[in-house]
Amino acid sequence: MNRMVSRLPLQLLLIVVAGVLGMAVTAMSQTPTGPEWWPSEWGPDDERGAANRLTPAKVLEAARLIERGDVYQLGRDYEAGMPLFGNRHYSLTIPGLPTGPAMGSNQIVYNDEMVSGELGQVGTQFDGLGHVGTRVGDELVFYNGFKLSEFGDTYGLTRLGVENAGAFFTRGVLLDIARYKGLERLDPAYVVTIEDIEGTLRLEGVEIREADAVLFHTGHGQLWMVDNDAYNASHPGPGITAIKWLAQKKIVMTGADTSGTEAVPGENPDRPFEGHQWLLGRNGIYNIENLDLSALAADQVYEFAFVFAPLKLKGATGSPGNPMAVR
Amino acid sequence: MNRMVSRLPLQLLLIVVAGVLGMAVTAMSQTPTGPEWWPSEWGPDDERGAANRLTPAKVLEAARLIERGDVYQLGRDYEAGMPLFGNRHYSLTIPGLPTGPAMGSNQIVYNDEMVSGELGQVGTQFDGLGHVGTRVGDELVFYNGFKLSEFGDTYGLTRLGVENAGAFFTRGVLLDIARYKGLERLDPAYVVTIEDIEGTLRLEGVEIREADAVLFHTGHGQLWMVDNDAYNASHPGPGITAIKWLAQKKIVMTGADTSGTEAVPGENPDRPFEGHQWLLGRNGIYNIENLDLSALAADQVYEFAFVFAPLKLKGATGSPGNPMAVR
Amino acid sequence: MNRMVSRLPLQLLLIVVAGVLGMAVTAMSQTPTGPEWWPSEWGPDDERGAANRLTPAKVLEAARLIERGDVYQLGRDYEAGMPLFGNRHYSLTIPGLPTGPAMGSNQIVYNDEMVSGELGQVGTQFDGLGHVGTRVGDELVFYNGFKLSEFGDTYGLTRLGVENAGAFFTRGVLLDIARYKGLERLDPAYVVTIEDIEGTLRLEGVEIREADAVLFHTGHGQLWMVDNDAYNASHPGPGITAIKWLAQKKIVMTGADTSGTEAVPGENPDRPFEGHQWLLGRNGIYNIENLDLSALAADQVYEFAFVFAPLKLKGATGSPGNPMAVR
Amino acid sequence: MNRMVSRLPLQLLLIVVAGVLGMAVTAMSQTPTGPEWWPSEWGPDDERGAANRLTPAKVLEAARLIERGDVYQLGRDYEAGMPLFGNRHYSLTIPGLPTGPAMGSNQIVYNDEMVSGELGQVGTQFDGLGHVGTRVGDELVFYNGFKLSEFGDTYGLTRLGVENAGAFFTRGVLLDIARYKGLERLDPAYVVTIEDIEGTLRLEGVEIREADAVLFHTGHGQLWMVDNDAYNASHPGPGITAIKWLAQKKIVMTGADTSGTEAVPGENPDRPFEGHQWLLGRNGIYNIENLDLSALAADQVYEFAFVFAPLKLKGATGSPGNPMAVR
């Protein structure tokens, strides 16, 4: 555990210490094991998880929401100086400028970009099913019971790679929790409850249906590139209780204008990011983070076609992206 | 020019030599200059080009094509060993495996991916308006007359960056030229003509409209990861004559199952990639390459909603992607 | 094991298969365990290994060999197209060209280089003590018994990082085995014996002493950038028997004009690279590969000051380098 | 100039503004042009510069200084969190951990490191002759009059690449200016004068000779990884007057425990880094930055064998390194 701790913000460090001191005994009994976690409802070989819910009927349901022809881009710019987690980095340079000098009698020139970084886990980022798992005994277990000792590979995961997720063209719902609470921006420590979600749905006049993408507007995204330290330190979002309630709704994806969607820290400070385990690991439900939801919230667009196809980075744990909401 | 030549395949080298020897005099008079090239029809400050044609009405036109709820992913896997141009590279590794070891009483673990490469110009790749320009005298001139000496920056272009393109939700048309010619795969040297396009449209019973994304199925994509040398050496596609005809149709994007969309070499071997100059530089029309169009062609889907949002890589020349065709 | 096999040259694959089929029973008893391997003679906390032999007296012994003032660079150029192992890559671009445009009334400009790659393990490469280990039960055990489960960290090893090795200013010996065998280049399958080494030393009139760096000239380096496939496929070098004999001489480092120094395959095809385990893991003796020893061999320089300081890449497994032989 | 300014610390920005406003007229006449700058004394094709002074006699002079057998490493650790200039980055991860899982009956495992960054210009860094040049009219002119328009290449410089520098085994001199001034650490704004150097030499009882490597101990290195902002903001060092005096001594290299060796800002705030132009561009004298000179200074070692071989990164502008002082 030492290895990890040194890389994390102080706040998370305290969470971990609390967990180790206070919860060690009960922890073991809560560690996910056995048939209630695995295998997946889509069979022991399934690598797509909740994306299996994306039927043609769902596509048509989403398409019918497109009434005005307005397209909202939900992805943020990838750029130097954006908030990053831990030791991750992002670098972009233009080699050569131009990369390819004038050629031919038409004197064509061209530019490329050289990029390096933890690409599926910086900026707007989509978590695939190979991103988060759980240590169970000596094994690291992921969605559908797949063990990292069997599918982990230095040059890309041989199972659960993000290329398995497929394309998402589904109904999206925006939960503007900030509006519901009468705030521009939720307190960074606020844990969203089931009641908050139900109240927000009533206020917005929408419901959550199977295979929906459910996005949380917390207002925390206002700190992006404005106060990166505050953006990273902690953030509001649904706690594990609300996450479990959402999972029961059989949605396909969560997302938010924060770096983790679920509250950090959450309801149980000794169990960091356990919502990720529940969503990705237990239910095969995807998650997308660091969205820009400000325009959707401003326009009070609460129901829309949510459209996103992860890059097919073979064997990757996630993908950068620029999802669309179309209304 | 020496600098460039050494990096290119032999075939392109011959093209360039031919151009230098035979065409030097006429070249100057053909080099694009003056008002017939610049400025853009959308005004002297425009950085979006043909994406300005993406109106709400066009979105609705595209949405109406979604009748069956079928989604086709047109992007290829990004992976080691895929065909690459010149010195470009692509590398993906999983740091740590797991990247983040077990933490908390919930024993969460996670993986990231470390990626490096010329990211907007490897694999399935979308060309932004900062990708291709033309040397005119001492200046390198891009879309709308913007000069690289003014917008070029080591850490990302300050104009024409791909983040300006926005999201594409528009009508897509597949031109299955291979089927029209009665072939599984066009000859790598074949230059598609206006007549080919018109004949294909008749056969398919569709038309090209303003703001469409027009994709060429040549069958050349069958060589991807099967015979990479052949895939890269040359490929079929529209020549400059057909490209100009397409541009007059005021489309928003071209694309193909090849690395360059336009024929390589084209009609004028001394003018490599001049279709790129005409599309991107003169008309602000985008281009997407290395698509997998095999399923669309097999299902004879010739008209569909084409949906793609480039990654907002600030200042980048292009973007990787996984466009969708929805029917 | 599947994970690894798919990345290796066919030849190594056959080695592994042979090992799995034929040797599985005996393997366990030969797996290094217990006190004959660990701990190090320099104490249970030692992370420097044989570099502890680099005393001031040894530095002076080396300095006394400098009689002519001739300096030989033993490092190769790092460049696109050089032989690489498995999936490793190396990329260098000049961002911007210039990276920093004209500034100040003095109109200064500057260039940088953007590099990515498995840097301590491409081209001329120095193996640190965190590079190679041995699976023993559930643990991966390295020099001095350190377990990867305890010192492995995604962002750099917390023990045995190459920054611990320190600088090498010691006596170097060139063993020109090719000359001894009367060949320009040893057969790629040739395994160098103790007798070869003794014969070569007699021919050259030198001896091996404690703390020496011992370099093998096999002539195989003539294939570098000339026939990379042949360079990589297999190569001559000392077998495990000669490696053990060398280790008894208490040298500080081996090196060669090949990618692995030890013969690949070696004496026991089912035990790939076991010389690395013996040198690095058991004895803390370093190793440097892909050297250019042609000039030393041509000038018959068999004894010299060997000077090399690894880059202090904190937590790295190795280092690129350009060692010197000074005479 | 806008492009550059936005990336630089505020302090440098002010320097540049001052230069533009106040000095524009005189600047042109001071811009280096003509025969007093070029060509090199080693002929019009020379790419090695002052390294031509590294004769066998000089090697022997340096070797004779090795009397005690003590080796000092002058390189710093490369690590996350080290001070970096502008947008440069450095990233190191261990792919896989282990990178290569257990193989063969000997159950060998191995680790690599994935590194990305502006490698010759981060951390301890050696400036080659392709690093700094001067805009003269439309050309960017480097050492020996080579024009970047002719030797610049996206994938590495075709002239003046750091692989031309060769290995340095020469006499080193430490100028402990901090001790001379009676300070632990010079003021960040202090500009070292000729008188300071002469006084320091007298105090130390040494002299500067042709082909020496001359290193400045300012004490500023105490801020490294302690107060990176202060380390980067500005630093002491020789001004252009002292730099020119040093160049007349026909030395081979300067170096310091700062990021720029020369004072930043220097004597003429509108002429940033003009010492680099004089050393590298005019005189072919190399420079190495971000050294750790604390042990040499503490031990009062003022004369030593300085040993360093840049990595032969083909076409690179510089090299990382870990130079040695041997006494």
Coordinates of C-alpha atoms in Angstrom, one line a residue, chain C residues 40-43 45-54 129 143-144 160 164-165 168 251-252 279-280 282-286:
Chain C
S40 CA 24.3 -10.3 -1.2
E41 CA 27.8 -10.4 0.1
W42 CA 27.5 -6.7 0.7
G43 CA 24.7 -7.1 3.2
D45 CA 20.3 -3.7 2.3
D46 CA 22.8 -3.5 -0.6
E47 CA 21.4 -2.1 -3.9
R48 CA 24.7 -1.5 -5.7
G49 CA 26.0 -5.0 -6.2
A50 CA 29.3 -5.4 -7.8
A51 CA 29.7 -1.7 -8.1
N52 CA 30.9 -2.0 -4.5
R53 CA 34.1 -3.3 -5.9
L54 CA 34.9 0.1 -7.5
L129 CA 19.8 -4.6 -11.0
Y143 CA 19.2 -9.0 -6.6
N144 CA 19.7 -9.5 -2.9
L160 CA 17.5 -1.3 -7.3
N164 CA 22.1 3.4 -7.3
A165 CA 24.7 1.9 -9.6
F168 CA 32.1 3.2 -13.5
I251 CA 34.1 -8.6 -12.3
V252 CA 31.9 -5.6 -12.2
L279 CA 24.9 -12.0 -13.3
L280 CA 22.4 -9.4 -12.2
R282 CA 22.7 -13.6 -8.1
N283 CA 25.9 -11.6 -8.3
G284 CA 24.9 -8.0 -8.8
I285 CA 27.2 -7.9 -11.8
Y286 CA 26.0 -5.4 -14.4

